[in-house]
Amino acid sequence: MEFAALAERAERVAANDGDIETTLAVAALLADAGAADGGEDDGTERDGSTDDLPVVVRFLLGRVFPAHDTRTLDVGPALCREAIARAAGQNVSAADVEDRLAERGEIGAVAADYDFGGQRGLAAFGSGRDALTVAALDEELRDLAAESGDGSESRKRDALFGLFTRCSPSEAAFLARLVLGEMRLGVGEGTVRDAIAEAFLAPDETPDPGDDSGGASESDAPELVASEDAVAAVERALQVTNDYGRVAVRARDEGIAGLREESLRVGRPVQAMLAQAGTATDAVDAFGEVAVETKFDGARVQVHYAPADAGPGGTEALGPRLYSRNMDDVTEALPEIVEHVAERVDAPVILDGEVVAVDDDGDPLPFQEVLRRFRRKHDVERMREAVSLRLHAFDCLHADGDDLLDEPLRDRHDRLREVLPDAAADLTLADDAEAIAAAERAALDAGHEGVMLKNPAAAYTPGDRGRDWLKRKPDVETLDAVVVGAEWGEGRRAELFGTFLLAVRAENEANGPPDRDVDGPAPAGYATVGKVATGITDEALADLTERLEPHVVDETGTTVAFDPELVVEVGYEEIQTSPTYSAGYALRFPRFVGVREDKGVDDADSLARVRRLAGDD
Ligand code: AMP
């Protein structure tokens, strides 16, 4: 395929404004790029092995190499502007290009504006022999990426300049955006995924234009016809290979069955599974049983290792390789982790974990310390002396020939403990918020960041920030509330108050304090916001009972009301609107922190603050 044709098609893709239209336009482009004898119709020589499809797919996503490939072009904006300036002619400086960029806002438009005359140049020679093809461009960019060492920057600039001089305006725009990885086509990864399914896996039914007999939809609105199964197969293959080009080719050549055969490969990093913020109650509600792990404050690392003479046939030996969350190869910076893995693991593995800096006692140090080591290329040994690192592995994606992505976390964790017991993070199962709070306190006490709450039954979904992994949101603020009621405890604690009704000041409310049918008494000028029974030691309970008993003004069954006297500090996970309490809000998962000895009831928090904390003001 000629580069000019791709650049023009890409412009047309960008001009679409509907998602479906864009996907269909990309699908048509992929189908053409991937047509069996693609390119031969132009009569140029092809060696038969050239396949434009993977290249076109990557280019559309602003890539020359697949995401898992650690090679990069390493062409920055400055180098690109210099190459453009040179191609534009003697009177144009890099500063001029920068000025234009400030006006136009985008490098592709600037490159197109200059009109390097690539096309006219070719016309002047009277032949198309020099027209850039997609394959040739790909090769030149790969050569450019391979430049390293002294003078490599200027060789890259020369190479890019040479390419620009061969470009028409639309090619120049495409090339400038490609080398900077910002295609601006409105084509994201999801679009390309759907387009691959649409181009190569959709049922072959060309509707007969004359056939209006039932079945076909009435409107002419464009539709995607690939099945959900087809899209899921593409998505799956993308997750395990991290290579859009490869997946497009496999979909075209071998269909859904071929895609399903794609598997993980040791040495080819996959995207990390990500977490959403969530609370302990969210986790208990969603998962029932919750896998609680320490949240380590370090840097994410994916460990790939295939020891020599181990493992099932087909797994090539590979020394430990370590990849960052962005799949950069960080192996050289972390020699002790490499040694640790090489000494202990005796089967091919892909592990997920966190590298943490530790002090001489093995206690965790702040995140900034890891950064002193993580991407370091020089002075690695010296820094190794200064900052010690430790690996905490928390997941196992592959072990000894088995891909484990679809296994439940619980089982993956078992495999993790088998392959690398001394680096495997602890996983505890908990089914109530209190147990989670206890685990969190232990993690914080040990100097860690908090806890992760995971669904023990969930698969590992690369690149997904789903609801199966929750990073527990820390309590951001506490509330100083007035204790306005209580319930007597039960059994052993029958002589003590057990649950305390909390209120905030509401005397300044424009319409007077809220007046609702409430669960418990609220004295004039106060509005209730919840009850707290968690986090109170026996000692604190005795103290609270002793201090509050003299202030009882009413008693019904086991419930008492107090005159407002005592202010307590309470933590909570969230404030939500609620019909249960007269404030119209309820604290979720309230936790007793302590008595505010220093505060009188007039210093307690107000309903206005509760509203603000709830995000309503
Ligand atoms: P955040 O960076 O705040 O979005 O939190 C998610 C990150 O926490 C992950 O990308 C990991 O780098 C890190 N992390 C620390 N401990 C764990 C763990 N036990 N499980 C998963 N991620 C963890």
XYZ file of C-alpha atoms and ligand atoms in Angstrom:
640
model
C 0.000 0.000 0.000
C 1.297 3.426 -0.826
C 1.804 5.716 2.106
C -0.123 8.450 0.279
C -3.174 6.187 0.114
C -2.966 5.457 3.836
C -2.564 9.133 4.722
C -5.584 10.070 2.607
C -7.718 7.281 4.020
C -6.703 8.310 7.516
C -7.873 11.858 6.827
C -11.214 10.503 5.767
C -11.426 8.352 8.877
C -10.771 11.420 11.024
C -13.540 13.316 9.230
C -16.201 10.859 10.448
C -18.103 11.985 13.422
C -20.022 8.921 14.541
C -18.379 6.072 16.418
C -19.920 3.475 14.148
C -18.963 5.345 10.994
C -15.395 5.644 12.268
C -15.223 1.946 13.100
C -16.599 1.019 9.688
C -14.131 3.328 7.939
C -11.222 1.788 9.866
C -12.552 -1.709 9.139
C -12.676 -0.935 5.410
C -9.142 0.413 5.543
C -7.889 -2.687 7.354
C -9.689 -4.963 4.923
C -7.980 -3.208 2.013
C -4.582 -3.152 3.694
C -4.949 -6.811 4.520
C -6.349 -8.007 1.193
C -4.562 -11.203 0.252
C -2.695 -9.808 -2.723
C -2.619 -6.322 -1.343
C -0.371 -4.039 -3.311
C 0.191 -6.200 -6.302
C -2.343 -4.294 -8.310
C 0.068 -1.390 -8.556
C 2.418 -3.562 -10.497
C 5.327 -2.955 -8.166
C 7.495 -5.754 -7.043
C 6.490 -7.542 -3.913
C 8.290 -10.425 -2.420
C 5.028 -11.905 -1.285
C 6.041 -11.748 2.346
C 5.203 -8.078 2.750
C 2.044 -7.754 4.724
C 0.856 -4.191 5.212
C -1.890 -5.074 7.644
C 0.093 -5.193 10.913
C 1.920 -2.011 9.982
C -1.263 -0.115 9.106
C -2.918 -1.222 12.346
C 0.026 -0.026 14.417
C 0.366 3.223 12.489
C -3.300 4.052 13.103
C -2.574 3.768 16.815
C 0.519 5.958 16.503
C 2.939 3.085 16.929
C 5.767 1.579 14.929
C 6.365 -1.231 17.417
C 3.784 -3.276 19.307
C 3.026 -2.125 22.840
C 4.965 -4.998 24.417
C 8.062 -4.218 22.387
C 10.477 -2.160 24.395
C 11.948 -0.494 21.302
C 10.867 3.091 20.698
C 11.571 5.693 18.041
C 12.727 8.066 20.730
C 11.967 11.072 18.558
C 11.005 14.051 20.687
C 9.050 17.136 19.627
C 12.216 19.244 19.303
C 13.895 16.790 16.953
C 10.726 16.560 14.906
C 10.484 20.356 14.614
C 14.108 20.544 13.493
C 13.549 17.918 10.816
C 10.476 19.781 9.608
C 12.377 23.073 9.531
C 15.112 21.554 7.389
C 12.675 19.960 5.021
C 10.789 23.253 4.725
C 13.777 25.037 3.281
C 16.672 27.283 4.067
C 14.647 30.177 5.375
C 12.802 28.186 7.976
C 14.235 27.665 11.440
C 13.132 25.332 14.201
C 11.953 28.458 16.056
C 9.717 29.340 13.087
C 8.222 25.871 13.273
C 7.649 26.357 16.962
C 5.840 29.674 16.303
C 3.618 28.000 13.754
C 2.939 25.250 16.182
C 1.776 27.784 18.759
C -0.636 29.151 16.133
C -1.859 25.854 14.729
C -1.778 23.929 17.985
C -0.762 20.664 16.382
C 2.354 19.381 14.614
C 0.559 17.549 11.795
C -1.118 20.715 10.569
C 2.215 22.543 10.712
C 3.990 19.848 8.707
C 1.197 19.882 6.110
C 1.302 23.696 5.851
C 4.925 23.771 4.784
C 4.251 21.652 1.743
C 7.604 19.962 1.337
C 6.787 19.339 -2.287
C 7.257 15.590 -2.139
C 4.627 15.007 -4.767
C 5.809 17.743 -7.091
C 9.318 16.431 -6.754
C 8.195 13.036 -7.914
C 6.217 14.513 -10.766
C 9.287 16.440 -11.848
C 11.181 13.175 -12.097
C 8.302 11.923 -14.117
C 7.988 8.685 -12.272
C 6.395 7.191 -9.213
C 9.422 5.035 -8.463
C 10.209 6.949 -5.340
C 6.741 7.001 -3.842
C 6.859 5.923 -0.228
C 5.081 2.711 0.560
C 3.781 1.830 3.982
C 6.246 -1.058 4.150
C 9.228 1.100 3.174
C 8.287 3.771 5.682
C 7.969 1.146 8.381
C 11.406 -0.181 7.567
C 12.975 3.269 7.592
C 11.400 4.094 10.935
C 12.663 0.823 12.383
C 16.148 1.655 11.167
C 15.816 5.067 12.723
C 14.773 3.504 16.048
C 17.855 1.289 15.953
C 20.200 4.284 15.879
C 22.050 4.538 19.142
C 25.217 5.913 20.616
C 27.213 8.977 19.645
C 25.659 11.059 16.924
C 22.486 9.029 16.880
C 20.372 12.090 17.436
C 21.681 13.817 14.353
C 21.350 10.622 12.305
C 17.735 10.401 13.410
C 17.182 14.017 12.436
C 18.719 13.351 9.008
C 16.588 10.287 8.476
C 13.419 12.097 9.442
C 14.330 15.072 7.287
C 14.842 12.700 4.370
C 11.422 11.185 4.918
C 9.695 14.567 5.156
C 11.191 15.709 1.863
C 9.449 12.787 0.205
C 6.060 13.652 1.668
C 2.988 15.304 0.268
C 1.141 17.540 2.771
C -1.175 14.785 3.985
C 1.719 12.313 4.253
C 3.760 14.883 6.172
C 0.905 15.429 8.618
C 0.577 11.676 9.148
C 4.316 11.167 9.547
C 4.768 14.021 12.039
C 1.929 12.690 14.162
C 3.157 9.119 13.884
C 6.687 9.829 15.074
C 5.289 11.703 18.064
C 2.669 9.040 18.709
C -0.314 11.433 18.541
C -2.443 10.449 15.586
C -5.499 12.645 16.280
C -7.700 10.434 14.127
C -10.343 9.846 16.753
C -9.340 6.177 16.579
C -8.682 4.637 19.961
C -7.768 1.088 20.851
C -11.442 0.158 21.257
C -12.170 1.362 17.726
C -9.339 -0.687 16.281
C -10.449 -3.748 18.230
C -13.980 -3.426 16.880
C -12.690 -2.693 13.397
C -10.556 -5.844 13.361
C -13.644 -7.895 14.260
C -15.711 -6.063 11.685
C -13.146 -6.399 8.903
C -12.238 -10.032 9.361
C -14.755 -11.801 11.571
C -18.120 -10.375 10.566
C -20.615 -12.666 8.866
C -20.361 -12.388 5.105
C -23.708 -11.050 4.169
C -23.903 -8.252 1.705
C -27.473 -7.073 1.851
C -29.174 -7.089 -1.498
C -30.187 -3.484 -2.141
C -33.352 -4.561 -3.920
C -34.462 -6.823 -1.107
C -36.796 -5.032 1.202
C -38.565 -8.102 2.430
C -38.457 -8.082 6.233
C -35.427 -8.761 8.366
C -33.261 -5.919 7.241
C -33.472 -2.803 9.335
C -35.651 -0.044 7.927
C -33.211 2.787 8.298
C -29.979 3.172 6.386
C -28.124 3.832 9.617
C -24.739 2.116 9.493
C -24.392 -0.879 11.748
C -21.634 -3.062 13.102
C -22.391 -6.687 12.377
C -19.517 -8.573 14.013
C -20.808 -10.714 16.884
C -20.023 -10.096 20.534
C -18.100 -13.357 20.471
C -15.911 -12.075 17.678
C -15.162 -8.831 19.485
C -14.478 -10.747 22.697
C -12.044 -13.047 20.860
C -10.161 -10.045 19.486
C -10.106 -8.388 22.900
C -8.826 -11.532 24.493
C -6.052 -12.004 21.943
C -5.060 -8.367 22.443
C -4.858 -8.887 26.173
C -2.487 -11.820 25.903
C -0.347 -10.597 23.005
C -0.412 -6.847 23.422
C 0.058 -6.555 19.701
C -2.696 -5.115 17.526
C -0.837 -5.925 14.328
C -0.394 -9.572 15.187
C -4.009 -9.922 16.272
C -5.331 -8.347 13.065
C -3.288 -10.784 10.991
C -4.401 -13.767 13.037
C -8.054 -12.689 12.812
C -7.749 -12.367 9.046
C -5.870 -15.623 8.508
C -7.340 -17.948 11.112
C -10.524 -16.368 12.401
C -11.913 -16.669 15.880
C -10.445 -20.132 16.435
C -6.958 -18.819 15.671
C -7.383 -15.884 18.019
C -8.376 -18.218 20.808
C -5.082 -20.033 20.447
C -3.096 -16.932 21.297
C -1.455 -17.315 24.661
C 0.886 -15.510 26.979
C 4.575 -15.720 26.259
C 7.286 -15.375 28.827
C 9.255 -12.277 27.832
C 6.310 -10.480 26.273
C 4.841 -8.159 28.917
C 1.104 -7.772 29.284
C -0.784 -4.763 30.478
C -1.211 -4.540 34.209
C -4.612 -5.010 35.776
C -5.646 -1.815 37.536
C -7.795 -0.880 40.505
C -10.622 1.518 41.204
C -11.123 3.369 44.430
C -13.655 1.708 46.688
C -14.633 1.203 50.274
C -14.666 -1.843 52.515
C -18.439 -1.928 52.367
C -18.363 -1.735 48.556
C -16.046 -4.738 48.546
C -18.136 -6.778 50.996
C -21.335 -5.912 49.111
C -19.855 -6.822 45.745
C -17.668 -9.845 46.520
C -19.106 -11.294 49.735
C -15.773 -12.707 50.690
C -13.000 -10.188 50.085
C -9.343 -10.916 49.386
C -7.438 -8.348 51.417
C -3.822 -7.609 50.536
C -1.392 -4.992 51.680
C -1.122 -2.066 49.289
C 2.604 -1.605 48.913
C 3.897 1.870 48.213
C 6.391 1.152 45.495
C 6.627 0.648 41.760
C 4.695 -1.949 39.810
C 6.794 -4.629 38.224
C 6.004 -7.605 36.027
C 8.482 -10.447 36.337
C 9.129 -12.795 33.398
C 11.463 -15.714 33.782
C 12.053 -19.010 32.029
C 14.939 -20.883 33.639
C 17.108 -23.014 31.392
C 16.232 -26.741 31.308
C 12.987 -26.200 33.100
C 9.487 -26.057 31.954
C 7.503 -27.610 29.239
C 8.840 -27.886 25.737
C 8.436 -24.759 23.730
C 9.299 -22.298 26.457
C 12.615 -20.837 25.500
C 15.003 -20.120 28.326
C 15.057 -16.466 29.307
C 16.838 -14.826 32.216
C 14.621 -12.784 34.510
C 13.177 -9.705 32.803
C 11.407 -6.999 34.725
C 8.906 -4.605 33.201
C 7.366 -1.419 34.533
C 3.676 -0.667 34.569
C 4.139 0.899 31.108
C 5.936 -2.232 29.980
C 9.341 -0.582 29.814
C 12.181 -2.986 30.452
C 13.632 -2.050 33.853
C 15.668 -5.240 34.353
C 19.074 -3.594 34.414
C 18.080 -1.200 37.195
C 17.000 -3.913 39.630
C 19.781 -6.516 39.869
C 18.835 -7.811 43.310
C 15.310 -8.588 42.176
C 16.759 -10.412 39.179
C 19.022 -12.417 41.480
C 16.216 -13.127 43.908
C 14.011 -14.531 41.163
C 16.795 -16.466 39.432
C 17.862 -18.112 42.685
C 14.417 -19.261 43.745
C 12.181 -19.863 40.761
C 12.553 -23.116 38.875
C 9.708 -22.986 36.358
C 8.691 -20.515 33.657
C 6.611 -17.748 35.247
C 4.976 -14.389 34.716
C 4.382 -12.641 38.030
C 2.871 -9.311 38.960
C 4.014 -7.333 41.968
C 5.420 -4.232 43.520
C 9.017 -3.314 44.226
C 9.434 -1.405 47.462
C 12.421 0.375 48.979
C 13.241 -0.873 52.464
C 15.469 0.260 55.329
C 18.035 -1.890 57.097
C 15.296 -3.514 59.174
C 13.330 -4.395 56.075
C 10.667 -1.774 56.822
C 9.190 0.040 53.844
C 10.484 3.463 52.855
C 8.492 6.129 50.997
C 7.798 5.727 47.319
C 10.337 8.431 46.361
C 13.116 6.078 47.425
C 12.120 3.449 44.842
C 12.227 6.112 42.181
C 15.915 6.663 42.899
C 16.439 3.130 41.664
C 13.675 2.222 39.289
C 14.696 3.468 35.845
C 18.331 4.028 36.573
C 20.769 3.197 33.799
C 23.999 4.435 35.379
C 25.477 3.925 38.799
C 23.200 0.998 39.432
C 25.632 -0.771 41.750
C 26.351 2.374 43.775
C 22.650 3.077 44.220
C 22.080 -0.530 45.146
C 24.252 0.141 48.182
C 22.256 3.251 49.048
C 18.698 1.995 48.567
C 17.681 -1.622 49.149
C 14.728 -3.061 47.318
C 12.317 -5.852 47.991
C 9.827 -7.565 45.719
C 6.279 -8.211 46.903
C 4.614 -10.430 44.306
C 0.820 -10.432 44.429
C -0.266 -12.267 41.306
C 0.768 -15.086 39.012
C -0.304 -14.926 35.372
C 1.629 -17.900 34.095
C 3.349 -20.801 35.793
C 5.036 -23.800 34.296
C 3.219 -23.768 30.971
C -0.194 -22.827 32.364
C -1.793 -19.517 31.454
C -3.679 -18.476 34.556
C -5.454 -15.293 33.462
C -8.846 -16.962 33.617
C -8.255 -18.726 36.903
C -9.751 -17.112 40.007
C -7.415 -14.900 42.005
C -7.559 -17.369 44.858
C -6.027 -20.114 42.690
C -3.540 -17.795 41.038
C -2.382 -16.830 44.476
C -1.890 -20.489 45.399
C 0.345 -20.891 42.351
C 2.215 -17.751 43.323
C 2.989 -19.191 46.742
C 4.228 -22.371 45.111
C 6.616 -20.678 42.706
C 8.021 -17.889 44.861
C 6.925 -18.359 48.483
C 9.188 -15.855 50.130
C 8.137 -12.936 47.932
C 4.431 -13.769 47.777
C 2.278 -11.120 49.428
C -0.147 -12.366 52.070
C -3.736 -12.659 51.012
C -6.361 -12.819 53.749
C -10.006 -13.495 53.216
C -12.474 -11.302 55.110
C -16.206 -11.042 54.938
C -16.954 -7.991 57.003
C -15.839 -4.397 57.033
C -14.431 -4.652 60.513
C -12.001 -7.404 59.624
C -10.928 -5.286 56.661
C -10.423 -2.285 58.932
C -8.258 -4.440 61.195
C -6.149 -5.623 58.242
C -5.782 -2.051 57.144
C -4.621 -0.911 60.556
C -2.040 -3.710 60.558
C -0.828 -2.687 57.079
C -0.577 0.964 58.088
C 1.181 0.056 61.325
C 3.744 -1.894 59.313
C 4.431 1.271 57.294
C 2.503 0.360 54.150
C 0.079 2.479 52.195
C -3.146 0.670 53.069
C -4.978 -2.297 51.611
C -6.218 -3.557 48.280
C -9.571 -5.307 48.270
C -9.955 -7.879 45.530
C -12.571 -10.260 44.309
C -11.079 -13.702 45.071
C -13.161 -15.260 42.296
C -12.132 -12.802 39.573
C -9.946 -13.440 36.530
C -6.926 -11.280 35.731
C -8.036 -8.768 33.132
C -4.983 -7.015 31.658
C -5.282 -3.278 31.207
C -8.668 -3.192 32.863
C -9.518 -0.750 35.639
C -12.520 -2.795 36.661
C -14.455 -3.323 39.861
C -12.690 -6.550 40.820
C -9.748 -4.768 42.381
C -10.486 -1.915 44.741
C -7.893 0.291 46.335
C -9.392 1.271 49.621
C -10.081 4.932 49.814
C -8.592 6.224 53.029
C -10.845 8.183 55.350
C -10.131 11.655 54.154
C -11.604 13.608 56.986
C -13.196 12.963 60.304
C -16.262 14.561 61.762
C -16.653 16.011 65.235
C -20.158 15.034 66.262
C -22.248 15.443 69.380
C -23.469 12.298 71.109
C -27.239 12.731 71.501
C -28.363 9.194 72.271
C -27.246 5.619 72.860
C -28.393 2.058 73.128
C -27.488 -0.165 76.039
C -25.216 -3.037 75.171
C -26.079 -6.704 75.347
C -24.867 -9.668 77.376
C -21.492 -8.995 78.957
C -21.850 -5.362 78.018
C -25.423 -4.821 79.278
C -24.131 -2.331 81.863
C -22.482 -0.206 79.204
C -23.751 1.832 76.318
C -22.987 0.067 73.055
C -24.123 2.169 70.145
C -24.030 5.963 70.070
C -26.310 8.266 68.113
C -24.400 11.152 66.536
C -25.597 14.599 65.591
C -24.233 17.794 64.044
C -25.232 21.374 64.722
C -28.184 22.555 62.672
C -29.257 25.704 64.483
C -28.270 28.019 61.645
C -30.282 26.261 59.015
C -32.299 28.810 57.023
C -35.516 26.881 57.550
C -34.777 25.794 61.065
C -33.398 22.362 61.866
C -34.635 19.619 59.575
C -37.763 17.983 60.837
C -38.171 14.410 59.694
C -39.445 11.155 60.905
C -36.185 9.969 62.399
C -34.607 6.993 63.993
C -33.923 8.347 67.465
C -34.235 11.658 69.236
C -32.451 14.814 68.079
C -32.431 17.743 70.477
C -33.480 21.164 69.184
C -30.804 22.688 66.979
C -29.223 19.346 66.082
C -29.606 16.904 63.225
C -28.627 13.252 63.491
C -26.167 11.717 60.994
C -25.614 8.137 62.095
C -24.678 5.724 64.832
C -21.261 4.530 65.813
C -20.421 1.241 67.516
C -17.115 0.366 65.882
C -13.612 1.138 67.026
C -14.466 1.602 70.717
C -12.311 -0.277 73.197
C -13.820 -1.703 76.405
C -11.996 0.981 78.308
C -13.389 3.780 76.120
C -16.842 2.270 76.410
C -16.689 2.363 80.210
C -15.444 5.914 80.104
C -18.182 7.048 77.700
C -20.857 5.369 79.802
C -19.625 7.014 82.947
C -19.500 10.444 81.350
C -22.815 10.237 79.528
C -25.061 8.582 82.082
C -25.626 11.785 84.095
C -26.953 13.481 80.938
C -29.734 11.015 80.134
C -32.965 12.957 79.553
C -35.179 10.207 78.250
C -35.157 6.406 78.198
C -37.365 4.080 76.171
C -36.577 0.377 76.325
C -32.864 0.083 75.667
C -32.646 3.470 73.970
C -31.636 6.651 75.792
C -31.422 10.314 74.830
C -28.798 12.724 76.150
C -28.558 16.422 76.536
C -25.927 17.522 74.069
C -22.702 17.519 76.090
C -20.012 15.351 74.618
C -18.207 15.748 71.291
C -16.563 12.723 69.680
C -14.409 12.422 66.585
C -15.618 9.833 64.080
C -14.082 8.504 60.892
C -16.197 7.190 58.035
C -15.789 5.992 54.501
C -18.308 8.169 52.849
C -21.302 10.401 53.513
C -24.441 9.539 51.623
C -27.904 10.987 51.539
C -30.260 9.009 53.731
C -33.843 9.262 54.888
C -32.938 7.536 58.155
C -31.394 10.497 59.966
C -32.733 13.999 60.374
C -29.685 15.562 58.687
C -30.790 13.794 55.514
C -27.296 12.229 55.416
C -25.718 9.157 56.944
C -22.075 8.343 57.641
C -21.123 5.074 55.959
C -19.134 2.752 58.148
C -18.578 5.207 61.003
C -15.688 4.498 63.318
C -15.025 5.964 66.754
C -11.706 7.808 66.877
C -11.853 9.443 70.325
C -13.461 12.018 72.559
C -12.727 15.632 71.599
C -11.813 16.759 75.091
C -10.880 20.119 73.670
C -14.243 20.820 72.072
C -17.567 21.955 73.479
C -20.809 21.228 71.659
C -20.722 24.667 70.051
C -17.468 23.680 68.351
C -18.907 20.494 66.887
C -19.307 20.193 63.110
C -22.384 21.618 61.413
C -24.877 20.257 58.935
C -23.446 22.729 56.424
C -20.063 20.976 56.681
C -21.680 17.561 56.278
C -23.278 18.813 53.093
C -19.924 20.024 51.838
C -18.221 16.749 52.712
C -20.976 14.909 50.881
C -20.210 17.049 47.838
C -23.615 18.716 47.804
C -22.431 22.260 48.342
P -2.865 3.527 42.283
O -1.499 3.648 41.692
O -3.143 4.426 43.450
O -3.931 3.550 41.220
O -2.996 2.067 42.923
C -2.827 0.934 42.180
C -1.404 0.494 42.286
O -1.116 0.003 43.569
C -1.073 -0.661 41.397
O -0.826 -0.265 40.077
C 0.169 -1.225 42.056
O 1.313 -0.578 41.540
C 0.022 -0.819 43.502
N -0.155 -1.948 44.428
C 0.424 -2.036 45.638
N 0.070 -3.150 46.266
C -0.761 -3.826 45.447
C -1.459 -5.070 45.545
N -1.390 -5.845 46.627
N -2.238 -5.427 44.491
C -2.332 -4.639 43.388
N -1.700 -3.473 43.249
C -0.908 -3.059 44.265
